[in-house]
Short mmCIF file of C-alpha atoms in Angstrom, two decimals:
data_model
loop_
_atom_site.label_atom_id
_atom_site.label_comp_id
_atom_site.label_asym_id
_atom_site.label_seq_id
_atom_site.Cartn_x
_atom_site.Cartn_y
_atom_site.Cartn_z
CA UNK D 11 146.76 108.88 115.18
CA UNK D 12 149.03 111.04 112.91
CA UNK D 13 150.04 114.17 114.08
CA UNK D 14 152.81 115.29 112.37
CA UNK D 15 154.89 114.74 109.30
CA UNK D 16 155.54 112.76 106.48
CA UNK D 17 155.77 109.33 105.24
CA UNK D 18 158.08 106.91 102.29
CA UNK D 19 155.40 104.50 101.29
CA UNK D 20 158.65 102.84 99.44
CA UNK D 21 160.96 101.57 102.41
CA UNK D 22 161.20 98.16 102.42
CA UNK D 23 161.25 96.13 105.77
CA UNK D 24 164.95 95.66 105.36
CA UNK D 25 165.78 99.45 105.18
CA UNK D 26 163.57 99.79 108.15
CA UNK D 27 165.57 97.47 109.67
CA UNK D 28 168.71 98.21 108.80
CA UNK D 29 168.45 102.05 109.55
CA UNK D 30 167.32 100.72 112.91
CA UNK D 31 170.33 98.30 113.48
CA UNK D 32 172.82 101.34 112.44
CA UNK D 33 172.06 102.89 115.23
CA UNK D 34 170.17 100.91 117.96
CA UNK D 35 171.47 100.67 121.29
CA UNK D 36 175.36 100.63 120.89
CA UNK D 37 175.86 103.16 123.57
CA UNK D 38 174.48 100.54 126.26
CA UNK D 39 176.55 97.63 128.31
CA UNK D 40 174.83 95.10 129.01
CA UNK D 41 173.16 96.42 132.01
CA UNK D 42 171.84 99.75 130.16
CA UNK D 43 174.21 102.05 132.12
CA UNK D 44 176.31 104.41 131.49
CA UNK D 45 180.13 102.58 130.23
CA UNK D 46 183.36 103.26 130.05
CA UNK D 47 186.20 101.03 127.95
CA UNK D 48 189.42 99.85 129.25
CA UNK D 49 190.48 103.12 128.60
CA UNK D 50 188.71 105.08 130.67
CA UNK D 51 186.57 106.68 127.94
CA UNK D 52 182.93 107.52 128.60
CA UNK D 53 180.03 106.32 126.20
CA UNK D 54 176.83 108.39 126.57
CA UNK D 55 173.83 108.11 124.06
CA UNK D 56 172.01 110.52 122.49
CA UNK D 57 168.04 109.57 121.79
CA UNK D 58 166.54 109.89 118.85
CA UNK D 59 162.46 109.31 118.43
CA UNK D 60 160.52 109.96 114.76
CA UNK D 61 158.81 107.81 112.14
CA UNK D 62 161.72 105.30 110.76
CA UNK D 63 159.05 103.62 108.78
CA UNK D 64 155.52 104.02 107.02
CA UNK D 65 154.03 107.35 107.71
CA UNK D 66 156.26 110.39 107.49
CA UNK D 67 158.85 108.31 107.40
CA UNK D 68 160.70 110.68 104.65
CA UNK D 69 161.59 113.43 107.11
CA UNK D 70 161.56 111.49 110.26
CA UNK D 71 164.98 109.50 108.53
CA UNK D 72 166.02 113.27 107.78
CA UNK D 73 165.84 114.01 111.35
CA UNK D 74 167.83 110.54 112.64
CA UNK D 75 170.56 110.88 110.17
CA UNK D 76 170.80 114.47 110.80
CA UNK D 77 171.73 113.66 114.50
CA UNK D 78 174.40 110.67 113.23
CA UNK D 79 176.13 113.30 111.43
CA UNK D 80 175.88 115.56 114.17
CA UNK D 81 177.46 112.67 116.55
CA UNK D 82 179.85 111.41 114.40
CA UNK D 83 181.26 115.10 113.86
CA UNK D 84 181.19 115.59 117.69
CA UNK D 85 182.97 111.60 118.14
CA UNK D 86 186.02 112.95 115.15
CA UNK D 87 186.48 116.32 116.28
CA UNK D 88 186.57 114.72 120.14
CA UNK D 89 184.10 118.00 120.80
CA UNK D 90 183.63 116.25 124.66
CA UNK D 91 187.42 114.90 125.51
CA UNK D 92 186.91 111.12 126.93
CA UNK D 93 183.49 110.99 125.76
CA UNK D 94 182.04 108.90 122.98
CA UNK D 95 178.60 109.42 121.58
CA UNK D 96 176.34 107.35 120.12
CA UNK D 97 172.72 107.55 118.52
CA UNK D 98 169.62 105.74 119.56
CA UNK D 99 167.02 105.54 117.37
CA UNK D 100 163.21 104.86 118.16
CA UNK D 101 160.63 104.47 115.30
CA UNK D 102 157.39 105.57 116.84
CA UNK D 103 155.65 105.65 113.57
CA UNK D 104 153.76 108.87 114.17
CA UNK D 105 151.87 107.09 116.98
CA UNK D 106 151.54 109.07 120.15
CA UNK D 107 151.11 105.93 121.96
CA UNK D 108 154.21 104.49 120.58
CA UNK D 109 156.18 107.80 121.02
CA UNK D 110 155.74 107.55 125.11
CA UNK D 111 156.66 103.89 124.94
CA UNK D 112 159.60 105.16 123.57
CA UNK D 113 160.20 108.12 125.63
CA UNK D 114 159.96 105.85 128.96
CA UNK D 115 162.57 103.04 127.36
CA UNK D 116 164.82 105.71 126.57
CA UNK D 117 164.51 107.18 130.58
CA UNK D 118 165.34 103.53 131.27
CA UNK D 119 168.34 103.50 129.32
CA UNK D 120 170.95 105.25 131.94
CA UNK D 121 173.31 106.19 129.37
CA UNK D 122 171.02 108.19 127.43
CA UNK D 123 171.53 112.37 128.29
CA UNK D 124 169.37 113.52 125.85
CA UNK D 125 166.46 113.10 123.44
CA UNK D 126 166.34 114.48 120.16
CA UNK D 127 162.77 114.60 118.42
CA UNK D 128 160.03 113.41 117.65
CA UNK D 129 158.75 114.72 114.39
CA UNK D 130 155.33 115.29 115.31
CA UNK D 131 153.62 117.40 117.52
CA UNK D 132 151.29 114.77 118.55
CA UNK D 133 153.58 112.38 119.52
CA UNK D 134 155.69 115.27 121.83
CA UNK D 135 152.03 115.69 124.12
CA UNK D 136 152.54 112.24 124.50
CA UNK D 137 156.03 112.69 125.57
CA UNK D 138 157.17 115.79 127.54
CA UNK D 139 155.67 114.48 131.18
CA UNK D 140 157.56 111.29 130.74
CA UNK D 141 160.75 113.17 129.99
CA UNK D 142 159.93 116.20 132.56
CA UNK D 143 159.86 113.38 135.16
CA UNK D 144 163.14 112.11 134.92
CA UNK D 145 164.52 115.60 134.19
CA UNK D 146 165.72 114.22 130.79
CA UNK D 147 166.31 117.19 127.96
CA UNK D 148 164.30 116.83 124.91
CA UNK D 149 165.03 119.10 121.74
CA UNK D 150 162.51 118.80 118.91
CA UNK D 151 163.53 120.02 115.47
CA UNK D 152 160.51 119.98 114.19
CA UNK D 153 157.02 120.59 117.00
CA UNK D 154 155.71 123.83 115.41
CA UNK D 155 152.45 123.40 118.22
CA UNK D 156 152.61 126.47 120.15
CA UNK D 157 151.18 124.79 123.14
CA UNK D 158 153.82 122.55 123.74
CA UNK D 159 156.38 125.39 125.07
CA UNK D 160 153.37 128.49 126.27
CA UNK D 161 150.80 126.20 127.14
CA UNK D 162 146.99 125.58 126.45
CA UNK D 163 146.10 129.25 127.17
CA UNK D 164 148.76 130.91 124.60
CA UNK D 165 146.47 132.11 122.39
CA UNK D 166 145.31 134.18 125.03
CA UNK D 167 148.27 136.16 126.04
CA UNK D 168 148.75 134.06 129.09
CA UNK D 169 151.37 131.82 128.23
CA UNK D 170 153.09 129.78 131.04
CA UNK D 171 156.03 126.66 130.41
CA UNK D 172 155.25 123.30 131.75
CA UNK D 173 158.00 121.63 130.99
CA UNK D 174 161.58 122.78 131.73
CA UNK D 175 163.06 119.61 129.99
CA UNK D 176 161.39 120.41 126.37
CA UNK D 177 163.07 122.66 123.97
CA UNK D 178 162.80 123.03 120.11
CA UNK D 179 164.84 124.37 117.06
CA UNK D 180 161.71 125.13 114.57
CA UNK D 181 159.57 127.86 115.10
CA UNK D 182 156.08 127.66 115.86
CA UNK D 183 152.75 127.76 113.66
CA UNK D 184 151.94 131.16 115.30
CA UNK D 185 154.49 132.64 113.23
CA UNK D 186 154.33 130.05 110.33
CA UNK D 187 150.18 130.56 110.20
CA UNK D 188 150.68 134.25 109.63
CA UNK D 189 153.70 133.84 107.37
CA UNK D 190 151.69 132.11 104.85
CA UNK D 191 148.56 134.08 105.19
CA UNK D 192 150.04 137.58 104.73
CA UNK D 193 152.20 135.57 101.67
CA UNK D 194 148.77 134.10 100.25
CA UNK D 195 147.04 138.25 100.52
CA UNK D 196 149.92 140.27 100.06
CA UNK D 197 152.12 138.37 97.22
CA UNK D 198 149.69 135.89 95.51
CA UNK D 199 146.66 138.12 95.73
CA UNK D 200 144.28 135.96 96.51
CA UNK D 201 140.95 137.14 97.97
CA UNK D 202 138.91 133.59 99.17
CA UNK D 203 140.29 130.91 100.62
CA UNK D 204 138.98 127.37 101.16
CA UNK D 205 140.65 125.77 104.88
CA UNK D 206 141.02 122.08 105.53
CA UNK D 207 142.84 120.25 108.33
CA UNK D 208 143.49 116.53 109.07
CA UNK D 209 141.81 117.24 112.30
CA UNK D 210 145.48 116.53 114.16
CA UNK D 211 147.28 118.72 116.56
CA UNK D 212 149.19 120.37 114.14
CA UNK D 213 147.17 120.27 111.07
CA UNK D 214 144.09 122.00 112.88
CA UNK D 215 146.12 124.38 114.75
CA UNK D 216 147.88 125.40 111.09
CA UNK D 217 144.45 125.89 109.96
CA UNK D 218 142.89 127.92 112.28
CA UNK D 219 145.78 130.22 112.49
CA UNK D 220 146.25 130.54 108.72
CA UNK D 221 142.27 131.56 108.79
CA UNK D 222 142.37 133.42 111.47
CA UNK D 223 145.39 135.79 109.63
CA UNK D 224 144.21 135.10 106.39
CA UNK D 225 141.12 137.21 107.07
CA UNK D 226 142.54 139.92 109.13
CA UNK D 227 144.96 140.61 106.36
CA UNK D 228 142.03 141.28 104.02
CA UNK D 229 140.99 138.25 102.34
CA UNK D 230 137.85 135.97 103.09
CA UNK D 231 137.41 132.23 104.30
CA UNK D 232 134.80 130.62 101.71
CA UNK D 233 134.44 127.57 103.26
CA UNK D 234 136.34 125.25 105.79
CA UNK D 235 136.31 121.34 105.71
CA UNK D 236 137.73 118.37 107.60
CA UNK D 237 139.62 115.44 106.99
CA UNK D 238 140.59 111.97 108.44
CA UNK D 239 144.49 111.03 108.09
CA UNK D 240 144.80 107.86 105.74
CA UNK D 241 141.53 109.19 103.51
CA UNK D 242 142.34 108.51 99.64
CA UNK D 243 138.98 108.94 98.25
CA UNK D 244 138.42 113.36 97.94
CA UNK D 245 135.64 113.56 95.75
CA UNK D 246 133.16 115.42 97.73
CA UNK D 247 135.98 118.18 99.16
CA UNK D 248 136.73 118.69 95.64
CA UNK D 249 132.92 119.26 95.09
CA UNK D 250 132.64 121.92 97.76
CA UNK D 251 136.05 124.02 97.04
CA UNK D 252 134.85 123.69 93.57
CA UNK D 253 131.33 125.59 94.56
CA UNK D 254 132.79 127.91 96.79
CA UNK D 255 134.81 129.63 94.39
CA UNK D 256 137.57 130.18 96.46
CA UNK D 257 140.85 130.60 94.29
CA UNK D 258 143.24 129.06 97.19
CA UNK D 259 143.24 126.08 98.83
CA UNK D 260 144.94 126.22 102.42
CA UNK D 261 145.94 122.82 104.04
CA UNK D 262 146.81 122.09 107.14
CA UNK D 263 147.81 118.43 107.66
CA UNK D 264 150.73 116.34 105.85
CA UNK D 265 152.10 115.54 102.30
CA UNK D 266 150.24 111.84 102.79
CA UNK D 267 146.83 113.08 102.14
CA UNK D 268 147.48 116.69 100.30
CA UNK D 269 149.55 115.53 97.60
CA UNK D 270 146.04 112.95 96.59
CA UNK D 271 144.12 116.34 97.29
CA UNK D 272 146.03 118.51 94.47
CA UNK D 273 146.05 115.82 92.17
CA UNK D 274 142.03 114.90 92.14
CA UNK D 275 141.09 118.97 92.75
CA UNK D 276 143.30 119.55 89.05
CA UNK D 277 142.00 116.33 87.57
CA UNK D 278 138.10 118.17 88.32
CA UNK D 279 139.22 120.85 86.40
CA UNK D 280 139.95 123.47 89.59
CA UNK D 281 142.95 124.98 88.77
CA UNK D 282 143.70 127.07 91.73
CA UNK D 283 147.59 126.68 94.09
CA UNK D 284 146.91 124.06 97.56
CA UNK D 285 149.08 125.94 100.01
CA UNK D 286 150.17 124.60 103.10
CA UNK D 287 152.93 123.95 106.08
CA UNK D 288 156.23 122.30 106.63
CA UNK D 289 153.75 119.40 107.10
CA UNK D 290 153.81 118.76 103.16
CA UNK D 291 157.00 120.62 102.75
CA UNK D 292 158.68 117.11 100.94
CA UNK D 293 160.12 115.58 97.49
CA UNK D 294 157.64 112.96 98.01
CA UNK D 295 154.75 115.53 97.56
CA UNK D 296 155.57 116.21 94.41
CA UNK D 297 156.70 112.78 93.10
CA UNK D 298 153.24 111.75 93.91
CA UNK D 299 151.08 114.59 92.79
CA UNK D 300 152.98 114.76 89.42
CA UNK D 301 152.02 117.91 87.24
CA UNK D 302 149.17 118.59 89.59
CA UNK D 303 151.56 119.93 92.19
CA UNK D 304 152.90 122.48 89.80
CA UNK D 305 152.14 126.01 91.01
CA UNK D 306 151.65 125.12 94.90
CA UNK D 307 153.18 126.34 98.17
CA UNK D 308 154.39 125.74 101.41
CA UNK D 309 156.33 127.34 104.26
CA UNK D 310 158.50 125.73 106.22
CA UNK D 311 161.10 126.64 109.03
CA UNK D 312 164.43 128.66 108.38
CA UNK D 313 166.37 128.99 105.37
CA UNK D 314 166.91 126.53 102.66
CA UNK D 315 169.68 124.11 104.15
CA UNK D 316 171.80 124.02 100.84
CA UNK D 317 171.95 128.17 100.47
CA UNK D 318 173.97 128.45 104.09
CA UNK D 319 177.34 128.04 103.90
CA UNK D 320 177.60 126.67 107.49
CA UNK D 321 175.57 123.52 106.21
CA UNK D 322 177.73 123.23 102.95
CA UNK D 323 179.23 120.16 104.68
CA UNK D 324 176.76 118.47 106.12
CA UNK D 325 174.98 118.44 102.98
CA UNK D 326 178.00 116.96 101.94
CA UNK D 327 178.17 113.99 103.82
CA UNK D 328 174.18 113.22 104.23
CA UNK D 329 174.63 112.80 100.17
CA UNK D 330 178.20 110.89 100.39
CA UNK D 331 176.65 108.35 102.90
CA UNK D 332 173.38 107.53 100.44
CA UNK D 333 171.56 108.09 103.93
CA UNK D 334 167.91 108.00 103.50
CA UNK D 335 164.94 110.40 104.22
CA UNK D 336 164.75 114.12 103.05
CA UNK D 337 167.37 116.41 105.08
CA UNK D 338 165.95 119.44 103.66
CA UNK D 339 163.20 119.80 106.19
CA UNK D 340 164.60 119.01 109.82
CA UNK D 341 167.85 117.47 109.04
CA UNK D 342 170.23 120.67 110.16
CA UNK D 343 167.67 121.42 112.90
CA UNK D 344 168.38 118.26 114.11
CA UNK D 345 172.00 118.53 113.88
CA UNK D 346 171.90 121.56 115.81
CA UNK D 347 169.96 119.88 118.40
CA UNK D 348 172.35 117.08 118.65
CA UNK D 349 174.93 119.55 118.88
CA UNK D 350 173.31 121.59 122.01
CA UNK D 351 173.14 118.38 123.62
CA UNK D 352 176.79 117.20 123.27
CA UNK D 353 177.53 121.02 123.77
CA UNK D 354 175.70 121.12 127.35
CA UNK D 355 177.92 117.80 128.15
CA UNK D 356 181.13 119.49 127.53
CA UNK D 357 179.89 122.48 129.63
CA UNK D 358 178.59 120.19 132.36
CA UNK D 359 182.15 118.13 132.32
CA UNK D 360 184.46 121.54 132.10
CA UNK D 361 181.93 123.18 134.96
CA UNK D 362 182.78 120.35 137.49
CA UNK D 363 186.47 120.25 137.34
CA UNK D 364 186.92 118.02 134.20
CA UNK D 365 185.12 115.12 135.44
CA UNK D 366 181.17 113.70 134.74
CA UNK D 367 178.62 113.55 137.57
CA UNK D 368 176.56 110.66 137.68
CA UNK D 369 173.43 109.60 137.72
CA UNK D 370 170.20 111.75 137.77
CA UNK D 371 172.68 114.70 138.49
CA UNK D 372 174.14 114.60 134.91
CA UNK D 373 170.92 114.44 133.23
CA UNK D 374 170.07 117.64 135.00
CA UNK D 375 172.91 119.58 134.83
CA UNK D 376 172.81 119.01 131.12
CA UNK D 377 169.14 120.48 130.65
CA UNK D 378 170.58 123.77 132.59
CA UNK D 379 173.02 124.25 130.04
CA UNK D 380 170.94 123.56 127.56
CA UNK D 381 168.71 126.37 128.39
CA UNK D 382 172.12 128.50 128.59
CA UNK D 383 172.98 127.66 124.22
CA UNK D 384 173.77 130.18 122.54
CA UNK D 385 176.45 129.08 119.82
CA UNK D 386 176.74 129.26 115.69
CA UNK D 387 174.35 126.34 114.15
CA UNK D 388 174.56 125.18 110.64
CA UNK D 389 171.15 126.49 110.82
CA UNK D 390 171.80 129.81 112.20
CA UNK D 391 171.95 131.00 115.85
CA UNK D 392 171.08 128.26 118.63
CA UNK D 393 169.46 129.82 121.41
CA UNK D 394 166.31 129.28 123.74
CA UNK D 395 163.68 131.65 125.04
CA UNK D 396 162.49 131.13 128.49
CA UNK D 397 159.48 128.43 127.07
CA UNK D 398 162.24 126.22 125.47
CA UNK D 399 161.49 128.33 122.17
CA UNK D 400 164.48 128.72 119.44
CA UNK D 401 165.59 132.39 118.64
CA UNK D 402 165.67 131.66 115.30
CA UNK D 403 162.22 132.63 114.01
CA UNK D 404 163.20 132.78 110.16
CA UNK D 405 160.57 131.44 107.93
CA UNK D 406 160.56 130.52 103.81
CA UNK D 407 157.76 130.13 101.35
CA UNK D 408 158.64 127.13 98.98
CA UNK D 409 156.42 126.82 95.95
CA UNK D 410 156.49 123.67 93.42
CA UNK D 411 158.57 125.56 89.71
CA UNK D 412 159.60 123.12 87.24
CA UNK D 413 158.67 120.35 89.40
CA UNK D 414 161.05 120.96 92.47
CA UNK D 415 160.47 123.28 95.72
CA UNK D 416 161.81 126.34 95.20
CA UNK D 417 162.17 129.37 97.58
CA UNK D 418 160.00 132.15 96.57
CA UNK D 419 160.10 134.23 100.34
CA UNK D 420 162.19 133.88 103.10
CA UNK D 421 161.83 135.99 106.30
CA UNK D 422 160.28 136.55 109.64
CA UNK D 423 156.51 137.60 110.83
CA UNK D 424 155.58 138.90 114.15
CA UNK D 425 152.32 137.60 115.60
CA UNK D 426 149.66 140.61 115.79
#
């Protein structure tokens, strides 16, 4: 089941395969431990799990490459001295299944200090225990699921961490729900609004939060609706928006299925914007949808990438290498993950007299100083809240001008 983000319906089995093969497992020796050349330099890996292929694959290659660039920075600029880095990447394909088949080779895999990803928020459910167990620091650039860092009973005010080892750069739907809603009211001035989800962890809880806003801040739902990930065929949606009169469309689910969704709800004539989350936030959204996607919206986490002049270069070199996937998204939050990882090393290493522990002990020494970041990102300020939750809670509303996102809003909301 899909759970969160996007797809390239375009990559070849090659690509797939070759994006795999840049960066699959050369941080091992033979016996999967940690290694050190003749030279007595260290080589530690650095996990990366997200869709490589198929669905979302678009921003789950934004999210690998954004941790090679991260690396390789850390590897030129010797950021740990003696220590070489190197990337691991895991396609899970959006699968939760696949994602904690993934998480427990990576465990296996002694060299490996930390994990950055997945995409989806899904998949991380899936994940975290695996990861908790073997006190093994995960950073996700992307899990906007408020539940995975307050728990199952946030919504209630009572909001308790399970997991020590999980930590994430974006921001959570709470914020990004409300965001959009008081956007869709306050700036758009739209009155009714028609609510579907894919029925996934993240697409329902966008949803429901967007609804829940979206009517407190004045406006009315006119009719909510469901959806199965992989549908093609939205005839009968389109029928009911069409009746309700509602003159937005919120979705909550990913660019796969809501990029078919704008197209056939224009092609019946029902001209109204399809709003929706980071989820849909992609170049292949529009590419797809054509002229239909003129006119709509989506938030997404942070700042545009290419406006801050701390990402100016690694903009730079994601274009000079021809890398893949969509950086725009997750890419930087993914570098700055990287970074907090290779960052905790070096303060792990400098903490114990210049030299690594090993074993289990590394692994958690480096999710203590993890929960200690608190350095300039490319993204902004890299810092963790006692769930495991970034500090950076900056938000932007993209909508589709001229036939490219462009930022409309960018700011922060507090949850009411």
């Amino acid at each position: 089941m899909i759970v969160r983000h996007r797809s390239l319906l375009i990559l070849t089995t090659a690509l797939a395969t070759g994006a795999l093969t840049l960066t699959a497992c050369g941080s091992r020796d033979d016996n999967g431990d940690k290694g050190s050349d003749s030279g007595g330099n260290t080589t530690l890996t650095i996990g990366v799990d997200a869709p490589l292929s198929g669905e979302n694959s678009t921003t789950g290659l934004g999210i690998q490459y954004g941790s090679k660039i991260a690396v390789d920075d850390a590897n030129k600029n010797k950021t740990v001295e003696g220590v070489t880095f190197k990337i691991k990447a895991l396609d899970d394909k959006a699968q939760p299944a696949t994602g904690q088949q993934n998480a427990t080779a990576l465990v296996g895999d002694k060299s490996v200090v930390g994990v950055v990803g997945p995409l989806n928020s899904g998949v991380a459910q899936s994940m975290q225990q695996v990861f908790a167990s073997a006190n093994l620091v995960e950073i996700s650039p992307s899990n906007t699921d408020p539940s995975l860092t307050q728990g199952k009973d946030w919504q209630s005010g009572t909001k308790k961490r399970a997991y020590k080892t999980y930590f994430r750069t974006a921001t959570t739907d709470a914020l990004q729900g409300g965001f959009a809603a008081d956007y869709a009211v306050n700036a758009l001035k739209k009155k009714k609004a028609f609510v579907v989800d894919d029925k996934q962890t993240y697409g329902a809880g966008l949803a429901r939060i967007f609804k829940e806003q979206f009517v407190k801040a004045g406006g009315k739902a006119v009719g909510t609706d469901h959806i199965n990930t992989g549908d093609k065929d939205f005839a009968a949606l389109v029928s009911k928006i069409k009746s309700s009169k509602a003159d937005i469309l919120y979705y909550g689910g990913q660019y796969d299925e809501s990029q078919l969704i704008t197209k056939q709800l224009k092609e019946a004539g029902v001209k109204i914007p399809l709003f929706g989350g980071d989820g849909m936030f992609a170049t292949t959204y529009i590419e797809t949808a054509g002229k239909a996607a003129e006119g709509d919206l989506a938030t997404s986490v942070g700042v545009p990438v290419d406006t801050l002049p701390a990402a100016k270069a690694f903009v730079q070199e994601y274009k000079s290498k021809g890398y893949k996937g969509d950086y725009g998204a997750y890419g930087g939050y993914s570098y700055d993950a990287t970074t907090a990882i290779i960052k905790a090393v070096k303060a792990v290493k400098d903490a114990n007299g210049g030299k690594l522990p090993t074993g289990d002990a590394l692994r958690s020494k480096v999710v203590e100083e993890v929960q200690k970041s608190n350095f300039d990102g490319i993204t902004g300020k890299v810092s963790f809240d006692e769930y495991g939750d970034t500090g950076n809670k900056q938000l932007t509303v993209y909508q589709v001008t001229n036939g490219a996102w462009k930022a409309v809003k960018t700011g922060t909301y507090e949850e009411n």
